[in-house]
Coordinates of C-alpha atoms in Angstrom, one line a residue:
X1 CA 3.1 8.5 21.2
X2 CA 5.5 9.4 18.2
X3 CA 7.0 12.4 17.7
X4 CA 7.4 14.0 14.2
X5 CA 9.8 16.9 12.9
X6 CA 8.0 19.2 11.3
X7 CA 9.4 22.3 9.4
X8 CA 12.3 22.4 11.4
X9 CA 12.1 22.7 15.1
X10 CA 8.5 22.1 15.4
X11 CA 7.8 19.0 16.4
X12 CA 3.7 16.9 16.8
X13 CA 3.0 14.3 18.5
X14 CA 1.2 11.8 17.2
X15 CA -0.9 8.9 18.0
X16 CA -0.2 5.8 16.8
X17 CA -3.0 4.5 14.4
X18 CA -5.5 2.1 16.0
X19 CA -5.2 -1.3 14.6
X20 CA -7.6 -2.0 11.9
X21 CA -9.8 -5.1 10.9
X22 CA -8.8 -4.4 7.5
X23 CA -5.3 -4.3 7.3
X24 CA -2.5 -6.4 9.0
X25 CA 1.2 -4.4 9.1
X26 CA 4.1 -6.4 9.0
X27 CA 7.8 -6.5 8.1
X28 CA 9.3 -8.9 5.6
X29 CA 13.0 -8.7 4.1
X30 CA 13.2 -5.0 5.0
X31 CA 9.9 -3.9 3.3
X32 CA 6.7 -2.7 5.3
X33 CA 4.0 -5.0 3.9
X34 CA 0.5 -3.8 4.1
X35 CA -1.7 -6.6 3.9
X36 CA -5.2 -5.6 3.2
X37 CA -8.3 -7.7 3.6
X38 CA -11.7 -7.8 3.1
X39 CA -14.0 -5.4 1.3
X40 CA -11.7 -2.3 1.1
X41 CA -14.5 0.6 0.2
X42 CA -14.4 4.2 1.9
X43 CA -14.9 3.2 5.4
X44 CA -12.1 0.6 5.2
X45 CA -10.4 3.0 3.7
X46 CA -10.6 5.4 6.4
X47 CA -8.9 3.1 8.6
X48 CA -6.4 2.1 6.7
X49 CA -5.0 5.5 5.5
X50 CA -2.8 6.3 8.6
X51 CA -1.2 3.1 8.3
X52 CA -0.4 3.6 4.7
X53 CA 0.9 7.5 5.1
X54 CA 2.8 6.0 8.1
X55 CA 4.5 3.3 5.7
X56 CA 4.9 5.9 3.2
X57 CA 6.6 8.5 5.1
X58 CA 10.1 8.2 4.8
X59 CA 12.6 8.4 2.4
X60 CA 13.9 5.4 0.5
X61 CA 10.5 3.4 2.1
X62 CA 10.1 0.2 0.8
X63 CA 6.6 -0.8 0.7
X64 CA 4.3 -4.4 -0.8
X65 CA 0.7 -3.8 -1.0
X66 CA -1.0 -7.3 -0.4
X67 CA -4.0 -7.5 -1.7
X68 CA -4.5 -11.4 -1.4
X69 CA -7.2 -11.2 0.8
X70 CA -9.3 -8.6 -0.6
X71 CA -12.6 -9.7 -1.2
X72 CA -13.7 -6.5 -2.8
X73 CA -12.2 -3.1 -4.1
X74 CA -13.8 0.2 -4.7
X75 CA -12.4 3.3 -5.8
X76 CA -11.7 3.8 -2.2
X77 CA -9.1 1.2 -2.3
X78 CA -8.1 2.2 -5.9
X79 CA -7.1 5.8 -4.0
X80 CA -5.4 4.3 -1.6
X81 CA -3.0 2.6 -4.2
X82 CA -2.5 5.7 -6.0
X83 CA -1.5 7.7 -2.9
X84 CA 0.8 5.2 -1.5
X85 CA 2.3 5.2 -5.4
X86 CA 2.7 8.6 -5.6
X87 CA 4.1 9.2 -2.0
X88 CA 6.5 6.3 -2.5
X89 CA 8.4 7.9 -5.8
X90 CA 8.0 11.3 -4.5
X91 CA 10.6 10.2 -1.6
X92 CA 12.6 7.4 -3.6
X93 CA 11.4 4.5 -2.5
X94 CA 10.0 1.3 -3.9
X95 CA 6.2 0.1 -3.9
X96 CA 5.3 -3.4 -4.9
X97 CA 1.9 -5.1 -5.3
X98 CA 0.5 -8.2 -4.8
X99 CA -2.8 -9.3 -6.1
X100 CA -4.6 -12.4 -8.2
X101 CA -8.5 -11.8 -7.8
X102 CA -9.7 -11.4 -11.0
X103 CA -12.0 -8.5 -10.6
X104 CA -9.5 -6.8 -8.7
X105 CA -7.1 -6.9 -11.6
X106 CA -9.3 -6.2 -14.2
X107 CA -10.4 -3.1 -12.4
X108 CA -6.6 -1.8 -12.1
X109 CA -6.2 -3.0 -15.7
X110 CA -9.3 -0.3 -16.7
X111 CA -8.0 2.0 -14.9
X112 CA -4.5 1.8 -16.1
X113 CA -3.1 1.1 -12.4
X114 CA -1.3 -2.4 -13.5
X115 CA 0.9 -0.5 -16.4
X116 CA 2.1 1.9 -13.0
X117 CA 2.4 -0.8 -10.7
X118 CA 2.4 -4.4 -11.9
X119 CA 0.7 -6.7 -9.6
X120 CA 2.8 -10.1 -8.7
X121 CA 1.2 -13.2 -7.9
X122 CA 2.8 -13.8 -4.5
X123 CA 4.6 -12.0 -2.0
X124 CA 7.9 -13.9 -2.6
X125 CA 7.6 -13.3 -6.0
X126 CA 7.2 -9.6 -5.3
X127 CA 9.8 -9.1 -3.3
X128 CA 12.1 -11.1 -6.0
X129 CA 11.4 -8.2 -8.4
X130 CA 14.2 -6.0 -9.1
X131 CA 14.4 -2.9 -8.2
X132 CA 13.6 -1.1 -11.6
X133 CA 9.9 -3.2 -11.4
X134 CA 8.5 -1.3 -8.8
X135 CA 6.8 1.0 -10.1
X136 CA 8.8 3.9 -11.1
X137 CA 7.1 4.7 -14.6

């Protein structure tokens, strides 16, 4: 169980989110990597959300969302990306994106997300990005 300080002295006990078949979380070069997998629809987004919120909850969070293993991404998946970006920027953090799937990239271009969160072709390429290109528009 994890203790989280809320509103000063109040402490809320929070269970760790259970593992998800749509997500693998690991650390890489000082960043929390959220590796989405499979079809990211409303059901998958529900499983991923607690992990995403945990990774983006603290000040100066360094997060990478890796979509390399995503086969399908609907509006629920886009909402996760916008949410992660908003939470990280609100806390002066850094969010990077890895994506090469043509259909996913097309959806992200049409919605304008690629301007806010420029996708990189690999995890290494994302982690080599200077601080100014981490979606801080």
